């Protein structure tokens, strides 16, 4: 709803304009009246007015002067001149003073209503545009922190040929990287022990605490995952920049622990002179962060600490083979022990580099996935989790976290192998049973013939058949022959010797012995009883 001000020194016109139009239907909730320009200006200065409908010729302050003042002080107010034919030339001049429209007097109610409808439609459109722009401006202000973080990510965290374009664009996001030197630093947040849904909250808290320690002179943003990046504008610091940045990171680390009791590991990159070199400082900080895997977490490291790391490459060959054997042939306990052996083996190597450690886990995962490569119908989820592990390794957590991930993934590999193995075993048993049911009449039928049919060794089939069915192959073959012979004794007039040959027995005497042993009676007694 809008508010209207009618300014005219003639009461009849002033009140008539107020009464002859249904202003509420046009969207006006309140109407002010003024008999001259000065009174109108006083009303505008005390109240919110959207539309001013004013005459030109008025005492103290005429309509043109009023329009000029309103254009200067209240440019958002829509001004319309209501004037007679004799003042039409003045009305035309008023357009230069910001007047939106003018209406000639005398004017009837219908004509005035039509003209005001047109004017109000313009007012609606203008206000909608103003509200939209205001909304966009508000959203932009609210989005600036996120947009600034995205821009800093592009400038700092990745080598980019468009760095100069990003630097230029960053100015509109209140990022001032015009005066060096600079340094990149990292905060790696230990999220172990927290629920995944709380990760973002704690990362945000760490950003805020760092901001409270550093103020607005430096830039802080989340890299994603568990890391926060700080861009130090060293021009705001005293000399010996590197030592100062190193000391500040120790203060930030303690502040985070004291505030939210979360452990962090921090790393400081090299000092660089230009913003184009910030990625180099960031890369150095990431290299320094690798020290935590050998020298311990919950410390502050810089690029010089890499000198303490082992240069030779190490790989736990025996422990990895033991893990694979445990997955294939043992249980969860043995898998856990094998994973622990890998972790212990790695931890005993003095000052192992982060790159070396990452390569160890990558190769271990590759070895595990290789065990699945020859299998058919492997779950897509297990492949996806394996590939995801490669990404996780690049942002490794604590050794304990990596060991836990490796154990859980190894167990899933074992489950997948067992599932495929069980499916394969049942297919073999099913084929053997089908083979027996189709060939039980053959007196030469044997375990070796069945094993040859399903392309496995006799010993493997013997053990597998007993494991999956609970009886040995010979017992199953005898059961099939006996069930068929009982069926023939009941439903046919065949002689016992005929049934013996029909069910795979070389002679009727042996058949009778087997039948009595199986049923407790001779074939003839069974037939008589049946």
PDB file of N, CA and C in Angstrom, residues 339-405:
ATOM      1  N   UNK A 339      46.118 -55.161   9.624  1.00  0.00           N
ATOM      2  CA  UNK A 339      46.078 -53.701   9.447  1.00  0.00           C
ATOM      3  C   UNK A 339      46.949 -53.028  10.503  1.00  0.00           C
ATOM      4  N   UNK A 340      46.847 -53.519  11.741  1.00  0.00           N
ATOM      5  CA  UNK A 340      47.659 -52.955  12.820  1.00  0.00           C
ATOM      6  C   UNK A 340      49.147 -53.153  12.542  1.00  0.00           C
ATOM      7  N   UNK A 341      49.494 -54.279  11.921  1.00  0.00           N
ATOM      8  CA  UNK A 341      50.902 -54.547  11.598  1.00  0.00           C
ATOM      9  C   UNK A 341      51.409 -53.553  10.565  1.00  0.00           C
ATOM     10  N   UNK A 342      50.553 -53.205   9.583  1.00  0.00           N
ATOM     11  CA  UNK A 342      50.946 -52.204   8.580  1.00  0.00           C
ATOM     12  C   UNK A 342      51.165 -50.855   9.253  1.00  0.00           C
ATOM     13  N   UNK A 343      50.225 -50.471  10.129  1.00  0.00           N
ATOM     14  CA  UNK A 343      50.314 -49.184  10.820  1.00  0.00           C
ATOM     15  C   UNK A 343      51.575 -49.115  11.686  1.00  0.00           C
ATOM     16  N   UNK A 344      51.839 -50.200  12.421  1.00  0.00           N
ATOM     17  CA  UNK A 344      53.027 -50.233  13.287  1.00  0.00           C
ATOM     18  C   UNK A 344      54.304 -50.199  12.460  1.00  0.00           C
ATOM     19  N   UNK A 345      54.280 -50.914  11.338  1.00  0.00           N
ATOM     20  CA  UNK A 345      55.455 -50.947  10.479  1.00  0.00           C
ATOM     21  C   UNK A 345      55.781 -49.554   9.958  1.00  0.00           C
ATOM     22  N   UNK A 346      54.733 -48.836   9.560  1.00  0.00           N
ATOM     23  CA  UNK A 346      54.920 -47.482   9.039  1.00  0.00           C
ATOM     24  C   UNK A 346      55.432 -46.548  10.134  1.00  0.00           C
ATOM     25  N   UNK A 347      54.868 -46.692  11.333  1.00  0.00           N
ATOM     26  CA  UNK A 347      55.218 -45.770  12.423  1.00  0.00           C
ATOM     27  C   UNK A 347      56.639 -45.972  12.928  1.00  0.00           C
ATOM     28  N   UNK A 348      57.221 -47.162  12.681  1.00  0.00           N
ATOM     29  CA  UNK A 348      58.576 -47.422  13.175  1.00  0.00           C
ATOM     30  C   UNK A 348      59.651 -46.856  12.249  1.00  0.00           C
ATOM     31  N   UNK A 349      59.229 -46.464  11.035  1.00  0.00           N
ATOM     32  CA  UNK A 349      60.203 -45.876  10.104  1.00  0.00           C
ATOM     33  C   UNK A 349      60.420 -44.429  10.503  1.00  0.00           C
ATOM     34  N   UNK A 350      61.630 -44.074  10.802  1.00  0.00           N
ATOM     35  CA  UNK A 350      61.939 -42.733  11.306  1.00  0.00           C
ATOM     36  C   UNK A 350      61.680 -41.660  10.251  1.00  0.00           C
ATOM     37  N   UNK A 351      60.861 -40.678  10.628  1.00  0.00           N
ATOM     38  CA  UNK A 351      60.634 -39.492   9.800  1.00  0.00           C
ATOM     39  C   UNK A 351      60.187 -39.834   8.377  1.00  0.00           C
ATOM     40  N   UNK A 352      59.198 -40.715   8.271  1.00  0.00           N
ATOM     41  CA  UNK A 352      58.655 -41.100   6.963  1.00  0.00           C
ATOM     42  C   UNK A 352      57.942 -39.911   6.336  1.00  0.00           C
ATOM     43  N   UNK A 353      58.166 -39.645   5.061  1.00  0.00           N
ATOM     44  CA  UNK A 353      57.541 -38.497   4.410  1.00  0.00           C
ATOM     45  C   UNK A 353      56.064 -38.751   4.164  1.00  0.00           C
ATOM     46  N   UNK A 354      55.310 -37.655   4.076  1.00  0.00           N
ATOM     47  CA  UNK A 354      53.877 -37.777   3.815  1.00  0.00           C
ATOM     48  C   UNK A 354      53.603 -38.390   2.458  1.00  0.00           C
ATOM     49  N   UNK A 355      54.424 -38.045   1.450  1.00  0.00           N
ATOM     50  CA  UNK A 355      54.248 -38.614   0.111  1.00  0.00           C
ATOM     51  C   UNK A 355      54.443 -40.123   0.149  1.00  0.00           C
ATOM     52  N   UNK A 356      55.466 -40.578   0.858  1.00  0.00           N
ATOM     53  CA  UNK A 356      55.729 -42.006   1.002  1.00  0.00           C
ATOM     54  C   UNK A 356      54.532 -42.704   1.659  1.00  0.00           C
ATOM     55  N   UNK A 357      54.016 -42.075   2.715  1.00  0.00           N
ATOM     56  CA  UNK A 357      52.903 -42.679   3.437  1.00  0.00           C
ATOM     57  C   UNK A 357      51.661 -42.782   2.541  1.00  0.00           C
ATOM     58  N   UNK A 358      51.410 -41.739   1.758  1.00  0.00           N
ATOM     59  CA  UNK A 358      50.261 -41.768   0.844  1.00  0.00           C
ATOM     60  C   UNK A 358      50.428 -42.890  -0.185  1.00  0.00           C
ATOM     61  N   UNK A 359      51.639 -43.035  -0.710  1.00  0.00           N
ATOM     62  CA  UNK A 359      51.890 -44.075  -1.702  1.00  0.00           C
ATOM     63  C   UNK A 359      51.678 -45.468  -1.122  1.00  0.00           C
ATOM     64  N   UNK A 360      52.019 -45.636   0.147  1.00  0.00           N
ATOM     65  CA  UNK A 360      51.796 -46.933   0.803  1.00  0.00           C
ATOM     66  C   UNK A 360      50.315 -47.272   0.800  1.00  0.00           C
ATOM     67  N   UNK A 361      49.490 -46.329   1.251  1.00  0.00           N
ATOM     68  CA  UNK A 361      48.047 -46.596   1.320  1.00  0.00           C
ATOM     69  C   UNK A 361      47.444 -46.768  -0.073  1.00  0.00           C
ATOM     70  N   UNK A 362      47.919 -46.001  -1.039  1.00  0.00           N
ATOM     71  CA  UNK A 362      47.417 -46.151  -2.408  1.00  0.00           C
ATOM     72  C   UNK A 362      47.724 -47.542  -2.937  1.00  0.00           C
ATOM     73  N   UNK A 363      48.940 -48.019  -2.693  1.00  0.00           N
ATOM     74  CA  UNK A 363      49.318 -49.335  -3.195  1.00  0.00           C
ATOM     75  C   UNK A 363      48.572 -50.447  -2.466  1.00  0.00           C
ATOM     76  N   UNK A 364      48.351 -50.264  -1.164  1.00  0.00           N
ATOM     77  CA  UNK A 364      47.592 -51.269  -0.410  1.00  0.00           C
ATOM     78  C   UNK A 364      46.178 -51.382  -0.968  1.00  0.00           C
ATOM     79  N   UNK A 365      45.530 -50.240  -1.203  1.00  0.00           N
ATOM     80  CA  UNK A 365      44.171 -50.258  -1.748  1.00  0.00           C
ATOM     81  C   UNK A 365      44.157 -50.881  -3.137  1.00  0.00           C
ATOM     82  N   UNK A 366      45.173 -50.542  -3.951  1.00  0.00           N
ATOM     83  CA  UNK A 366      45.262 -51.131  -5.291  1.00  0.00           C
ATOM     84  C   UNK A 366      45.395 -52.644  -5.204  1.00  0.00           C
ATOM     85  N   UNK A 367      46.183 -53.122  -4.257  1.00  0.00           N
ATOM     86  CA  UNK A 367      46.361 -54.576  -4.072  1.00  0.00           C
ATOM     87  C   UNK A 367      45.043 -55.231  -3.684  1.00  0.00           C
ATOM     88  N   UNK A 368      44.272 -54.558  -2.839  1.00  0.00           N
ATOM     89  CA  UNK A 368      42.988 -55.124  -2.428  1.00  0.00           C
ATOM     90  C   UNK A 368      42.013 -55.175  -3.597  1.00  0.00           C
ATOM     91  N   UNK A 369      41.954 -54.091  -4.367  1.00  0.00           N
ATOM     92  CA  UNK A 369      41.041 -54.061  -5.515  1.00  0.00           C
ATOM     93  C   UNK A 369      41.457 -55.070  -6.579  1.00  0.00           C
ATOM     94  N   UNK A 370      42.763 -55.324  -6.658  1.00  0.00           N
ATOM     95  CA  UNK A 370      43.241 -56.302  -7.638  1.00  0.00           C
ATOM     96  C   UNK A 370      42.665 -57.692  -7.358  1.00  0.00           C
ATOM     97  N   UNK A 371      42.431 -57.992  -6.067  1.00  0.00           N
ATOM     98  CA  UNK A 371      41.859 -59.296  -5.710  1.00  0.00           C
ATOM     99  C   UNK A 371      40.445 -59.470  -6.264  1.00  0.00           C
ATOM    100  N   UNK A 372      39.782 -58.342  -6.533  1.00  0.00           N
ATOM    101  CA  UNK A 372      38.412 -58.413  -7.063  1.00  0.00           C
ATOM    102  C   UNK A 372      38.368 -58.381  -8.582  1.00  0.00           C
ATOM    103  N   UNK A 373      39.496 -58.032  -9.205  1.00  0.00           N
ATOM    104  CA  UNK A 373      39.482 -57.749 -10.643  1.00  0.00           C
ATOM    105  C   UNK A 373      39.104 -58.954 -11.497  1.00  0.00           C
ATOM    106  N   UNK A 374      39.388 -60.177 -11.021  1.00  0.00           N
ATOM    107  CA  UNK A 374      39.081 -61.372 -11.824  1.00  0.00           C
ATOM    108  C   UNK A 374      37.694 -61.928 -11.540  1.00  0.00           C
ATOM    109  N   UNK A 375      36.991 -61.312 -10.595  1.00  0.00           N
ATOM    110  CA  UNK A 375      35.675 -61.824 -10.233  1.00  0.00           C
ATOM    111  C   UNK A 375      34.584 -61.194 -11.094  1.00  0.00           C
ATOM    112  N   UNK A 376      33.527 -61.925 -11.278  1.00  0.00           N
ATOM    113  CA  UNK A 376      32.373 -61.407 -12.011  1.00  0.00           C
ATOM    114  C   UNK A 376      31.329 -60.878 -11.022  1.00  0.00           C
ATOM    115  N   UNK A 377      30.558 -59.898 -11.471  1.00  0.00           N
ATOM    116  CA  UNK A 377      29.425 -59.371 -10.701  1.00  0.00           C
ATOM    117  C   UNK A 377      29.860 -58.809  -9.338  1.00  0.00           C
ATOM    118  N   UNK A 378      30.961 -58.099  -9.323  1.00  0.00           N
ATOM    119  CA  UNK A 378      31.394 -57.428  -8.096  1.00  0.00           C
ATOM    120  C   UNK A 378      30.520 -56.184  -7.894  1.00  0.00           C
ATOM    121  N   UNK A 379      30.093 -55.937  -6.652  1.00  0.00           N
ATOM    122  CA  UNK A 379      29.231 -54.788  -6.353  1.00  0.00           C
ATOM    123  C   UNK A 379      29.869 -53.483  -6.818  1.00  0.00           C
ATOM    124  N   UNK A 380      29.069 -52.646  -7.479  1.00  0.00           N
ATOM    125  CA  UNK A 380      29.574 -51.349  -7.934  1.00  0.00           C
ATOM    126  C   UNK A 380      29.961 -50.472  -6.746  1.00  0.00           C
ATOM    127  N   UNK A 381      29.253 -50.648  -5.633  1.00  0.00           N
ATOM    128  CA  UNK A 381      29.547 -49.844  -4.442  1.00  0.00           C
ATOM    129  C   UNK A 381      30.966 -50.065  -3.940  1.00  0.00           C
ATOM    130  N   UNK A 382      31.422 -51.332  -4.014  1.00  0.00           N
ATOM    131  CA  UNK A 382      32.754 -51.638  -3.492  1.00  0.00           C
ATOM    132  C   UNK A 382      33.824 -50.991  -4.374  1.00  0.00           C
ATOM    133  N   UNK A 383      33.586 -50.945  -5.693  1.00  0.00           N
ATOM    134  CA  UNK A 383      34.528 -50.265  -6.587  1.00  0.00           C
ATOM    135  C   UNK A 383      34.544 -48.765  -6.290  1.00  0.00           C
ATOM    136  N   UNK A 384      33.349 -48.192  -6.144  1.00  0.00           N
ATOM    137  CA  UNK A 384      33.258 -46.752  -5.885  1.00  0.00           C
ATOM    138  C   UNK A 384      33.952 -46.372  -4.574  1.00  0.00           C
ATOM    139  N   UNK A 385      33.773 -47.226  -3.557  1.00  0.00           N
ATOM    140  CA  UNK A 385      34.417 -46.937  -2.275  1.00  0.00           C
ATOM    141  C   UNK A 385      35.934 -47.032  -2.394  1.00  0.00           C
ATOM    142  N   UNK A 386      36.386 -47.988  -3.198  1.00  0.00           N
ATOM    143  CA  UNK A 386      37.827 -48.111  -3.413  1.00  0.00           C
ATOM    144  C   UNK A 386      38.398 -46.885  -4.110  1.00  0.00           C
ATOM    145  N   UNK A 387      37.708 -46.401  -5.148  1.00  0.00           N
ATOM    146  CA  UNK A 387      38.171 -45.212  -5.866  1.00  0.00           C
ATOM    147  C   UNK A 387      38.080 -43.975  -4.974  1.00  0.00           C
ATOM    148  N   UNK A 388      37.054 -43.935  -4.113  1.00  0.00           N
ATOM    149  CA  UNK A 388      36.923 -42.815  -3.192  1.00  0.00           C
ATOM    150  C   UNK A 388      38.087 -42.792  -2.198  1.00  0.00           C
ATOM    151  N   UNK A 389      38.583 -43.984  -1.876  1.00  0.00           N
ATOM    152  CA  UNK A 389      39.701 -44.090  -0.939  1.00  0.00           C
ATOM    153  C   UNK A 389      40.919 -43.347  -1.491  1.00  0.00           C
ATOM    154  N   UNK A 390      41.106 -43.405  -2.828  1.00  0.00           N
ATOM    155  CA  UNK A 390      42.234 -42.700  -3.430  1.00  0.00           C
ATOM    156  C   UNK A 390      42.144 -41.195  -3.158  1.00  0.00           C
ATOM    157  N   UNK A 391      40.926 -40.663  -3.235  1.00  0.00           N
ATOM    158  CA  UNK A 391      40.741 -39.231  -2.977  1.00  0.00           C
ATOM    159  C   UNK A 391      40.985 -38.910  -1.501  1.00  0.00           C
ATOM    160  N   UNK A 392      40.532 -39.803  -0.630  1.00  0.00           N
ATOM    161  CA  UNK A 392      40.701 -39.591   0.805  1.00  0.00           C
ATOM    162  C   UNK A 392      42.175 -39.572   1.178  1.00  0.00           C
ATOM    163  N   UNK A 393      42.956 -40.447   0.539  1.00  0.00           N
ATOM    164  CA  UNK A 393      44.384 -40.536   0.847  1.00  0.00           C
ATOM    165  C   UNK A 393      45.074 -39.199   0.620  1.00  0.00           C
ATOM    166  N   UNK A 394      44.620 -38.451  -0.395  1.00  0.00           N
ATOM    167  CA  UNK A 394      45.249 -37.167  -0.690  1.00  0.00           C
ATOM    168  C   UNK A 394      45.034 -36.158   0.427  1.00  0.00           C
ATOM    169  N   UNK A 395      43.996 -36.389   1.241  1.00  0.00           N
ATOM    170  CA  UNK A 395      43.753 -35.524   2.400  1.00  0.00           C
ATOM    171  C   UNK A 395      43.719 -36.394   3.653  1.00  0.00           C
ATOM    172  N   UNK A 396      44.794 -37.137   3.862  1.00  0.00           N
ATOM    173  CA  UNK A 396      44.813 -38.124   4.933  1.00  0.00           C
ATOM    174  C   UNK A 396      44.540 -37.500   6.293  1.00  0.00           C
ATOM    175  N   UNK A 397      43.804 -38.247   7.093  1.00  0.00           N
ATOM    176  CA  UNK A 397      43.596 -37.836   8.472  1.00  0.00           C
ATOM    177  C   UNK A 397      44.731 -38.383   9.331  1.00  0.00           C
ATOM    178  N   UNK A 398      44.447 -38.653  10.585  1.00  0.00           N
ATOM    179  CA  UNK A 398      45.465 -39.202  11.473  1.00  0.00           C
ATOM    180  C   UNK A 398      45.748 -40.650  11.077  1.00  0.00           C
ATOM    181  N   UNK A 399      46.912 -41.191  11.458  1.00  0.00           N
ATOM    182  CA  UNK A 399      47.200 -42.603  11.166  1.00  0.00           C
ATOM    183  C   UNK A 399      46.111 -43.538  11.692  1.00  0.00           C
ATOM    184  N   UNK A 400      45.545 -43.184  12.857  1.00  0.00           N
ATOM    185  CA  UNK A 400      44.471 -44.012  13.407  1.00  0.00           C
ATOM    186  C   UNK A 400      43.247 -44.024  12.522  1.00  0.00           C
ATOM    187  N   UNK A 401      42.903 -42.855  11.976  1.00  0.00           N
ATOM    188  CA  UNK A 401      41.751 -42.767  11.069  1.00  0.00           C
ATOM    189  C   UNK A 401      41.989 -43.588   9.810  1.00  0.00           C
ATOM    190  N   UNK A 402      43.195 -43.494   9.260  1.00  0.00           N
ATOM    191  CA  UNK A 402      43.499 -44.251   8.046  1.00  0.00           C
ATOM    192  C   UNK A 402      43.464 -45.750   8.305  1.00  0.00           C
ATOM    193  N   UNK A 403      43.977 -46.169   9.473  1.00  0.00           N
ATOM    194  CA  UNK A 403      43.954 -47.594   9.826  1.00  0.00           C
ATOM    195  C   UNK A 403      42.517 -48.088   9.966  1.00  0.00           C
ATOM    196  N   UNK A 404      41.656 -47.249  10.574  1.00  0.00           N
ATOM    197  CA  UNK A 404      40.255 -47.631  10.737  1.00  0.00           C
ATOM    198  C   UNK A 404      39.567 -47.756   9.387  1.00  0.00           C
ATOM    199  N   UNK A 405      39.831 -46.810   8.477  1.00  0.00           N
ATOM    200  CA  UNK A 405      39.254 -46.875   7.133  1.00  0.00           C
ATOM    201  C   UNK A 405      39.736 -48.119   6.392  1.00  0.00           C
TER     202      UNK A 405
END
